[in-house]
Amino acid sequence: MGGYFQTRWIGYFVAVATTLIALLVRLQADALFASATFMPFFMAILLSAGIGGLRPGLVAVGLGALLGDWFLFTPRGSLVLEQEQAIQLALYGGMGLAISLVCQWLHTARHRADTMRADISELQRMEDSLRRLADDLSAADQRKDRFLATLSHELRNPLAPIRNALELMKRSRFDAATLDIARAAMERQLVQMVRLVDDLLDVSRITRDKLDLRREVATLQGVLDSAVEAARPCIDEHGH
């Protein structure tokens, strides 16, 4: 908006300056423009309206008509007009108005074209942002699916040993050693399930598609016992 008003004021300045220059050219080449009294002033109108639009063009038209009447028509130094001079001045004013209107239309068309280009650029930026957002959401959704698939698989693993331990406790109600083994197995699997549930509740890990590995010292016997314990239901079911 500031640039628009700045251009408009420049147009007014150009209107005054070019009209005065046109008057000087007309006075210096009076014989050359004898049959075209206002010819130099049309150039002033075209430049003024081309830079500032309709209003500077009208300023150039009005100022040119006033100066032409005062300095070019006889008697000079007077605003009195004869019929032929009035017709000539009216033709000049009509043509000057037409030139100003055409220039204003070109200004408006150029402004609309600039606005449309800016809107198109903004729409393209928004489309690119939406496309990037959609890609990010799709990637996040895929990470979530992988995370939940991994975690659900890990959550199922402790259930079989717990169920097997419960069955063992039912069959050996009065065997303290067997009950201790079953209870220890259930405690180990329950601790593992609690860790997995904690991972599931940590939403940030889902978005990062990350599972934390908790390192600890383990014996080979403990690893084998845990593996056998997890696979015991399938071992018993198939008679291995």
PDB file of C-alpha atoms in Angstrom:
ATOM      1  CA  MET A   1       0.000   0.000   0.000  1.00  0.00           C
ATOM      2  CA  GLY A   2       2.860   2.391   0.820  1.00  0.00           C
ATOM      3  CA  GLY A   3       4.432   1.697  -2.567  1.00  0.00           C
ATOM      4  CA  TYR A   4       1.106   2.442  -4.256  1.00  0.00           C
ATOM      5  CA  PHE A   5       0.811   5.897  -2.672  1.00  0.00           C
ATOM      6  CA  GLN A   6       4.469   6.603  -3.353  1.00  0.00           C
ATOM      7  CA  THR A   7       3.905   5.786  -7.040  1.00  0.00           C
ATOM      8  CA  ARG A   8       0.805   8.001  -7.070  1.00  0.00           C
ATOM      9  CA  TRP A   9       2.735  11.024  -5.708  1.00  0.00           C
ATOM     10  CA  ILE A  10       5.520  10.401  -8.194  1.00  0.00           C
ATOM     11  CA  GLY A  11       2.844  10.426 -10.890  1.00  0.00           C
ATOM     12  CA  TYR A  12       1.639  13.854  -9.749  1.00  0.00           C
ATOM     13  CA  PHE A  13       5.184  15.192  -9.815  1.00  0.00           C
ATOM     14  CA  VAL A  14       5.718  13.734 -13.293  1.00  0.00           C
ATOM     15  CA  ALA A  15       2.412  15.269 -14.433  1.00  0.00           C
ATOM     16  CA  VAL A  16       3.493  18.779 -13.433  1.00  0.00           C
ATOM     17  CA  ALA A  17       7.084  18.432 -14.653  1.00  0.00           C
ATOM     18  CA  THR A  18       6.306  16.872 -18.017  1.00  0.00           C
ATOM     19  CA  THR A  19       3.484  19.334 -18.705  1.00  0.00           C
ATOM     20  CA  LEU A  20       5.822  22.263 -18.121  1.00  0.00           C
ATOM     21  CA  ILE A  21       8.434  20.629 -20.350  1.00  0.00           C
ATOM     22  CA  ALA A  22       5.773  20.055 -23.022  1.00  0.00           C
ATOM     23  CA  LEU A  23       4.849  23.750 -22.840  1.00  0.00           C
ATOM     24  CA  LEU A  24       8.489  24.778 -23.295  1.00  0.00           C
ATOM     25  CA  VAL A  25       8.861  22.409 -26.267  1.00  0.00           C
ATOM     26  CA  ARG A  26       5.658  23.748 -27.771  1.00  0.00           C
ATOM     27  CA  LEU A  27       6.775  27.350 -27.381  1.00  0.00           C
ATOM     28  CA  GLN A  28      10.224  26.674 -28.799  1.00  0.00           C
ATOM     29  CA  ALA A  29       8.855  24.791 -31.825  1.00  0.00           C
ATOM     30  CA  ASP A  30       5.760  26.811 -32.485  1.00  0.00           C
ATOM     31  CA  ALA A  31       5.969  26.382 -36.253  1.00  0.00           C
ATOM     32  CA  LEU A  32       6.436  22.588 -35.974  1.00  0.00           C
ATOM     33  CA  PHE A  33       3.255  22.119 -33.936  1.00  0.00           C
ATOM     34  CA  ALA A  34       1.153  24.806 -35.573  1.00  0.00           C
ATOM     35  CA  SER A  35      -1.425  22.278 -36.760  1.00  0.00           C
ATOM     36  CA  ALA A  36      -1.198  20.154 -33.608  1.00  0.00           C
ATOM     37  CA  THR A  37      -1.338  22.587 -30.750  1.00  0.00           C
ATOM     38  CA  PHE A  38      -1.490  20.059 -27.913  1.00  0.00           C
ATOM     39  CA  MET A  39       0.707  17.287 -29.359  1.00  0.00           C
ATOM     40  CA  PRO A  40       3.549  17.656 -26.794  1.00  0.00           C
ATOM     41  CA  PHE A  41       0.995  17.635 -23.968  1.00  0.00           C
ATOM     42  CA  PHE A  42      -0.239  14.174 -24.974  1.00  0.00           C
ATOM     43  CA  MET A  43       3.207  12.795 -24.199  1.00  0.00           C
ATOM     44  CA  ALA A  44       3.004  14.392 -20.765  1.00  0.00           C
ATOM     45  CA  ILE A  45      -0.415  12.785 -20.196  1.00  0.00           C
ATOM     46  CA  LEU A  46       0.850   9.383 -21.335  1.00  0.00           C
ATOM     47  CA  LEU A  47       3.872   9.490 -19.033  1.00  0.00           C
ATOM     48  CA  SER A  48       1.876  10.760 -16.051  1.00  0.00           C
ATOM     49  CA  ALA A  49      -0.948   8.248 -16.402  1.00  0.00           C
ATOM     50  CA  GLY A  50       1.478   5.465 -17.227  1.00  0.00           C
ATOM     51  CA  ILE A  51       3.304   6.019 -13.943  1.00  0.00           C
ATOM     52  CA  GLY A  52       0.524   7.095 -11.578  1.00  0.00           C
ATOM     53  CA  GLY A  53      -2.747   6.096 -13.192  1.00  0.00           C
ATOM     54  CA  LEU A  54      -5.941   8.073 -13.804  1.00  0.00           C
ATOM     55  CA  ARG A  55      -5.562  10.978 -11.372  1.00  0.00           C
ATOM     56  CA  PRO A  56      -2.053  12.091 -12.361  1.00  0.00           C
ATOM     57  CA  GLY A  57      -3.175  11.773 -15.976  1.00  0.00           C
ATOM     58  CA  LEU A  58      -6.143  14.069 -15.290  1.00  0.00           C
ATOM     59  CA  VAL A  59      -3.810  16.525 -13.563  1.00  0.00           C
ATOM     60  CA  ALA A  60      -1.683  16.589 -16.714  1.00  0.00           C
ATOM     61  CA  VAL A  61      -4.819  17.077 -18.860  1.00  0.00           C
ATOM     62  CA  GLY A  62      -6.114  19.968 -16.750  1.00  0.00           C
ATOM     63  CA  LEU A  63      -2.756  21.665 -16.394  1.00  0.00           C
ATOM     64  CA  GLY A  64      -2.051  21.277 -20.107  1.00  0.00           C
ATOM     65  CA  ALA A  65      -5.449  22.771 -21.002  1.00  0.00           C
ATOM     66  CA  LEU A  66      -4.879  25.727 -18.687  1.00  0.00           C
ATOM     67  CA  LEU A  67      -1.340  26.427 -19.911  1.00  0.00           C
ATOM     68  CA  GLY A  68      -2.318  25.901 -23.531  1.00  0.00           C
ATOM     69  CA  ASP A  69      -5.194  28.356 -23.241  1.00  0.00           C
ATOM     70  CA  TRP A  70      -3.037  30.917 -21.483  1.00  0.00           C
ATOM     71  CA  PHE A  71       0.141  30.676 -23.557  1.00  0.00           C
ATOM     72  CA  LEU A  72      -0.890  29.256 -26.936  1.00  0.00           C
ATOM     73  CA  PHE A  73      -4.322  30.622 -27.829  1.00  0.00           C
ATOM     74  CA  THR A  74      -4.817  34.203 -28.924  1.00  0.00           C
ATOM     75  CA  PRO A  75      -5.143  36.512 -27.241  1.00  0.00           C
ATOM     76  CA  ARG A  76      -2.282  35.130 -25.138  1.00  0.00           C
ATOM     77  CA  GLY A  77      -2.356  35.743 -21.421  1.00  0.00           C
ATOM     78  CA  SER A  78      -6.120  35.373 -21.350  1.00  0.00           C
ATOM     79  CA  LEU A  79      -8.506  32.500 -20.663  1.00  0.00           C
ATOM     80  CA  VAL A  80     -11.039  33.740 -23.224  1.00  0.00           C
ATOM     81  CA  LEU A  81     -11.755  31.112 -25.896  1.00  0.00           C
ATOM     82  CA  GLU A  82     -13.126  31.382 -29.382  1.00  0.00           C
ATOM     83  CA  GLN A  83     -15.405  28.655 -30.718  1.00  0.00           C
ATOM     84  CA  GLU A  84     -12.684  26.916 -32.712  1.00  0.00           C
ATOM     85  CA  GLN A  85     -10.323  27.075 -29.765  1.00  0.00           C
ATOM     86  CA  ALA A  86     -12.984  25.654 -27.453  1.00  0.00           C
ATOM     87  CA  ILE A  87     -13.552  22.736 -29.806  1.00  0.00           C
ATOM     88  CA  GLN A  88      -9.833  22.100 -30.030  1.00  0.00           C
ATOM     89  CA  LEU A  89      -9.510  22.247 -26.242  1.00  0.00           C
ATOM     90  CA  ALA A  90     -12.488  19.892 -25.824  1.00  0.00           C
ATOM     91  CA  LEU A  91     -10.922  17.376 -28.222  1.00  0.00           C
ATOM     92  CA  TYR A  92      -7.676  17.598 -26.309  1.00  0.00           C
ATOM     93  CA  GLY A  93      -9.477  17.006 -23.016  1.00  0.00           C
ATOM     94  CA  GLY A  94     -11.425  14.033 -24.393  1.00  0.00           C
ATOM     95  CA  MET A  95      -8.351  12.377 -25.831  1.00  0.00           C
ATOM     96  CA  GLY A  96      -6.398  13.056 -22.635  1.00  0.00           C
ATOM     97  CA  LEU A  97      -9.184  11.481 -20.587  1.00  0.00           C
ATOM     98  CA  ALA A  98      -9.207   8.448 -22.875  1.00  0.00           C
ATOM     99  CA  ILE A  99      -5.443   8.041 -22.529  1.00  0.00           C
ATOM    100  CA  SER A 100      -5.704   8.324 -18.745  1.00  0.00           C
ATOM    101  CA  LEU A 101      -8.517   5.757 -18.573  1.00  0.00           C
ATOM    102  CA  VAL A 102      -6.572   3.268 -20.690  1.00  0.00           C
ATOM    103  CA  CYS A 103      -3.491   3.696 -18.512  1.00  0.00           C
ATOM    104  CA  GLN A 104      -5.596   3.258 -15.373  1.00  0.00           C
ATOM    105  CA  TRP A 105      -7.076   0.062 -16.805  1.00  0.00           C
ATOM    106  CA  LEU A 106      -3.562  -1.213 -17.474  1.00  0.00           C
ATOM    107  CA  HIS A 107      -2.562  -0.321 -13.912  1.00  0.00           C
ATOM    108  CA  THR A 108      -5.564  -2.195 -12.517  1.00  0.00           C
ATOM    109  CA  ALA A 109      -4.909  -5.220 -14.714  1.00  0.00           C
ATOM    110  CA  ARG A 110      -1.263  -5.308 -13.671  1.00  0.00           C
ATOM    111  CA  HIS A 111      -2.217  -5.002  -9.991  1.00  0.00           C
ATOM    112  CA  ARG A 112      -4.701  -7.868 -10.341  1.00  0.00           C
ATOM    113  CA  ALA A 113      -2.108  -9.974 -12.115  1.00  0.00           C
ATOM    114  CA  ASP A 114       0.404  -9.311  -9.314  1.00  0.00           C
ATOM    115  CA  THR A 115      -2.235 -10.192  -6.723  1.00  0.00           C
ATOM    116  CA  MET A 116      -3.104 -13.395  -8.547  1.00  0.00           C
ATOM    117  CA  ARG A 117       0.557 -14.365  -8.776  1.00  0.00           C
ATOM    118  CA  ALA A 118       0.981 -13.716  -5.065  1.00  0.00           C
ATOM    119  CA  ASP A 119      -2.145 -15.759  -4.277  1.00  0.00           C
ATOM    120  CA  ILE A 120      -0.963 -18.607  -6.485  1.00  0.00           C
ATOM    121  CA  SER A 121       2.448 -18.572  -4.811  1.00  0.00           C
ATOM    122  CA  GLU A 122       0.786 -18.615  -1.379  1.00  0.00           C
ATOM    123  CA  LEU A 123      -1.460 -21.497  -2.419  1.00  0.00           C
ATOM    124  CA  GLN A 124       1.562 -23.395  -3.683  1.00  0.00           C
ATOM    125  CA  ARG A 125       3.359 -22.819  -0.379  1.00  0.00           C
ATOM    126  CA  MET A 126       0.292 -24.006   1.523  1.00  0.00           C
ATOM    127  CA  GLU A 127       0.002 -27.053  -0.721  1.00  0.00           C
ATOM    128  CA  ASP A 128       3.668 -27.898  -0.132  1.00  0.00           C
ATOM    129  CA  SER A 129       3.185 -27.476   3.628  1.00  0.00           C
ATOM    130  CA  LEU A 130       0.110 -29.717   3.596  1.00  0.00           C
ATOM    131  CA  ARG A 131       1.961 -32.323   1.527  1.00  0.00           C
ATOM    132  CA  ARG A 132       4.883 -32.311   3.976  1.00  0.00           C
ATOM    133  CA  LEU A 133       2.449 -32.549   6.889  1.00  0.00           C
ATOM    134  CA  ALA A 134       0.658 -35.467   5.250  1.00  0.00           C
ATOM    135  CA  ASP A 135       3.994 -37.228   4.687  1.00  0.00           C
ATOM    136  CA  ASP A 136       4.976 -36.648   8.311  1.00  0.00           C
ATOM    137  CA  LEU A 137       1.633 -37.964   9.558  1.00  0.00           C
ATOM    138  CA  SER A 138       1.895 -41.011   7.305  1.00  0.00           C
ATOM    139  CA  ALA A 139       5.408 -41.734   8.547  1.00  0.00           C
ATOM    140  CA  ALA A 140       4.274 -41.267  12.167  1.00  0.00           C
ATOM    141  CA  ASP A 141       1.357 -43.630  11.577  1.00  0.00           C
ATOM    142  CA  GLN A 142       3.685 -46.262  10.132  1.00  0.00           C
ATOM    143  CA  ARG A 143       6.032 -45.896  13.101  1.00  0.00           C
ATOM    144  CA  LYS A 144       3.074 -46.274  15.455  1.00  0.00           C
ATOM    145  CA  ASP A 145       1.912 -49.432  13.697  1.00  0.00           C
ATOM    146  CA  ARG A 146       5.380 -50.975  13.835  1.00  0.00           C
ATOM    147  CA  PHE A 147       5.761 -50.024  17.482  1.00  0.00           C
ATOM    148  CA  LEU A 148       2.383 -51.451  18.482  1.00  0.00           C
ATOM    149  CA  ALA A 149       2.938 -54.623  16.456  1.00  0.00           C
ATOM    150  CA  THR A 150       6.266 -55.209  18.164  1.00  0.00           C
ATOM    151  CA  LEU A 151       4.896 -54.403  21.593  1.00  0.00           C
ATOM    152  CA  SER A 152       1.757 -56.525  21.201  1.00  0.00           C
ATOM    153  CA  HIS A 153       3.914 -59.477  20.211  1.00  0.00           C
ATOM    154  CA  GLU A 154       6.088 -58.947  23.256  1.00  0.00           C
ATOM    155  CA  LEU A 155       3.008 -58.614  25.474  1.00  0.00           C
ATOM    156  CA  ARG A 156       1.728 -62.017  24.383  1.00  0.00           C
ATOM    157  CA  ASN A 157       4.992 -63.768  25.265  1.00  0.00           C
ATOM    158  CA  PRO A 158       4.662 -63.527  29.092  1.00  0.00           C
ATOM    159  CA  LEU A 159       1.042 -64.692  29.082  1.00  0.00           C
ATOM    160  CA  ALA A 160       1.807 -68.296  28.189  1.00  0.00           C
ATOM    161  CA  PRO A 161       4.327 -68.823  31.046  1.00  0.00           C
ATOM    162  CA  ILE A 162       1.933 -67.183  33.513  1.00  0.00           C
ATOM    163  CA  ARG A 163      -0.919 -69.415  32.393  1.00  0.00           C
ATOM    164  CA  ASN A 164       1.374 -72.449  32.577  1.00  0.00           C
ATOM    165  CA  ALA A 165       2.472 -71.454  36.087  1.00  0.00           C
ATOM    166  CA  LEU A 166      -1.141 -71.084  37.197  1.00  0.00           C
ATOM    167  CA  GLU A 167      -1.931 -74.555  35.832  1.00  0.00           C
ATOM    168  CA  LEU A 168       1.106 -75.917  37.630  1.00  0.00           C
ATOM    169  CA  MET A 169      -0.038 -74.320  40.890  1.00  0.00           C
ATOM    170  CA  LYS A 170      -3.464 -75.918  40.520  1.00  0.00           C
ATOM    171  CA  ARG A 171      -1.968 -79.380  40.083  1.00  0.00           C
ATOM    172  CA  SER A 172       0.601 -79.045  42.854  1.00  0.00           C
ATOM    173  CA  ARG A 173      -1.279 -77.286  45.650  1.00  0.00           C
ATOM    174  CA  PHE A 174       0.666 -78.959  48.425  1.00  0.00           C
ATOM    175  CA  ASP A 175       4.109 -79.136  46.771  1.00  0.00           C
ATOM    176  CA  ALA A 176       5.937 -76.110  48.198  1.00  0.00           C
ATOM    177  CA  ALA A 177       8.911 -76.407  45.817  1.00  0.00           C
ATOM    178  CA  THR A 178       6.692 -76.515  42.743  1.00  0.00           C
ATOM    179  CA  LEU A 179       4.646 -73.593  44.026  1.00  0.00           C
ATOM    180  CA  ASP A 180       7.804 -71.559  44.564  1.00  0.00           C
ATOM    181  CA  ILE A 181       8.982 -72.280  41.021  1.00  0.00           C
ATOM    182  CA  ALA A 182       5.595 -71.295  39.590  1.00  0.00           C
ATOM    183  CA  ARG A 183       5.420 -68.159  41.709  1.00  0.00           C
ATOM    184  CA  ALA A 184       8.927 -67.095  40.689  1.00  0.00           C
ATOM    185  CA  ALA A 185       8.071 -67.620  37.037  1.00  0.00           C
ATOM    186  CA  MET A 186       4.926 -65.509  37.369  1.00  0.00           C
ATOM    187  CA  GLU A 187       6.855 -62.741  39.125  1.00  0.00           C
ATOM    188  CA  ARG A 188       9.474 -62.625  36.363  1.00  0.00           C
ATOM    189  CA  GLN A 189       6.882 -62.512  33.625  1.00  0.00           C
ATOM    190  CA  LEU A 190       4.827 -59.927  35.506  1.00  0.00           C
ATOM    191  CA  VAL A 191       7.874 -57.642  35.799  1.00  0.00           C
ATOM    192  CA  GLN A 192       8.404 -58.001  32.052  1.00  0.00           C
ATOM    193  CA  MET A 193       4.758 -57.136  31.365  1.00  0.00           C
ATOM    194  CA  VAL A 194       4.959 -54.080  33.602  1.00  0.00           C
ATOM    195  CA  ARG A 195       7.968 -52.857  31.630  1.00  0.00           C
ATOM    196  CA  LEU A 196       6.163 -53.388  28.344  1.00  0.00           C
ATOM    197  CA  VAL A 197       3.063 -51.559  29.562  1.00  0.00           C
ATOM    198  CA  ASP A 198       5.260 -48.672  30.669  1.00  0.00           C
ATOM    199  CA  ASP A 199       6.696 -48.558  27.147  1.00  0.00           C
ATOM    200  CA  LEU A 200       3.184 -48.569  25.728  1.00  0.00           C
ATOM    201  CA  LEU A 201       2.164 -45.634  27.913  1.00  0.00           C
ATOM    202  CA  ASP A 202       5.200 -43.644  26.817  1.00  0.00           C
ATOM    203  CA  VAL A 203       3.670 -41.963  23.749  1.00  0.00           C
ATOM    204  CA  SER A 204       6.918 -40.248  22.827  1.00  0.00           C
ATOM    205  CA  ARG A 205       8.483 -43.634  22.122  1.00  0.00           C
ATOM    206  CA  ILE A 206       5.676 -44.387  19.695  1.00  0.00           C
ATOM    207  CA  THR A 207       6.346 -41.207  17.718  1.00  0.00           C
ATOM    208  CA  ARG A 208      10.092 -41.926  17.762  1.00  0.00           C
ATOM    209  CA  ASP A 209       9.547 -45.606  16.884  1.00  0.00           C
ATOM    210  CA  LYS A 210      11.970 -46.501  19.661  1.00  0.00           C
ATOM    211  CA  LEU A 211      12.167 -49.221  22.283  1.00  0.00           C
ATOM    212  CA  ASP A 212      14.678 -48.871  25.089  1.00  0.00           C
ATOM    213  CA  LEU A 213      17.029 -51.766  25.702  1.00  0.00           C
ATOM    214  CA  ARG A 214      17.797 -52.233  29.408  1.00  0.00           C
ATOM    215  CA  ARG A 215      21.169 -53.877  29.702  1.00  0.00           C
ATOM    216  CA  GLU A 216      21.965 -56.086  32.666  1.00  0.00           C
ATOM    217  CA  VAL A 217      24.314 -58.907  33.551  1.00  0.00           C
ATOM    218  CA  ALA A 218      22.753 -62.315  32.897  1.00  0.00           C
ATOM    219  CA  THR A 219      23.955 -65.902  33.140  1.00  0.00           C
ATOM    220  CA  LEU A 220      23.579 -68.381  30.327  1.00  0.00           C
ATOM    221  CA  GLN A 221      21.605 -70.631  32.637  1.00  0.00           C
ATOM    222  CA  GLY A 222      19.159 -67.825  33.385  1.00  0.00           C
ATOM    223  CA  VAL A 223      18.699 -67.090  29.693  1.00  0.00           C
ATOM    224  CA  LEU A 224      18.059 -70.773  28.927  1.00  0.00           C
ATOM    225  CA  ASP A 225      15.640 -71.091  31.832  1.00  0.00           C
ATOM    226  CA  SER A 226      13.724 -68.039  30.668  1.00  0.00           C
ATOM    227  CA  ALA A 227      13.542 -69.391  27.114  1.00  0.00           C
ATOM    228  CA  VAL A 228      12.340 -72.804  28.270  1.00  0.00           C
ATOM    229  CA  GLU A 229       9.867 -71.158  30.595  1.00  0.00           C
ATOM    230  CA  ALA A 230       8.399 -69.052  27.762  1.00  0.00           C
ATOM    231  CA  ALA A 231       8.222 -72.069  25.439  1.00  0.00           C
ATOM    232  CA  ARG A 232       7.025 -74.567  28.056  1.00  0.00           C
ATOM    233  CA  PRO A 233       3.312 -74.450  27.005  1.00  0.00           C
ATOM    234  CA  CYS A 234       4.203 -75.294  23.411  1.00  0.00           C
ATOM    235  CA  ILE A 235       6.695 -77.967  24.569  1.00  0.00           C
ATOM    236  CA  ASP A 236       4.096 -79.642  26.727  1.00  0.00           C
ATOM    237  CA  GLU A 237       1.379 -79.274  24.111  1.00  0.00           C
ATOM    238  CA  HIS A 238       3.421 -81.047  21.437  1.00  0.00           C
ATOM    239  CA  GLY A 239       4.978 -83.583  23.811  1.00  0.00           C
ATOM    240  CA  HIS A 240       8.552 -82.475  23.084  1.00  0.00           C
TER     241      HIS A 240
END
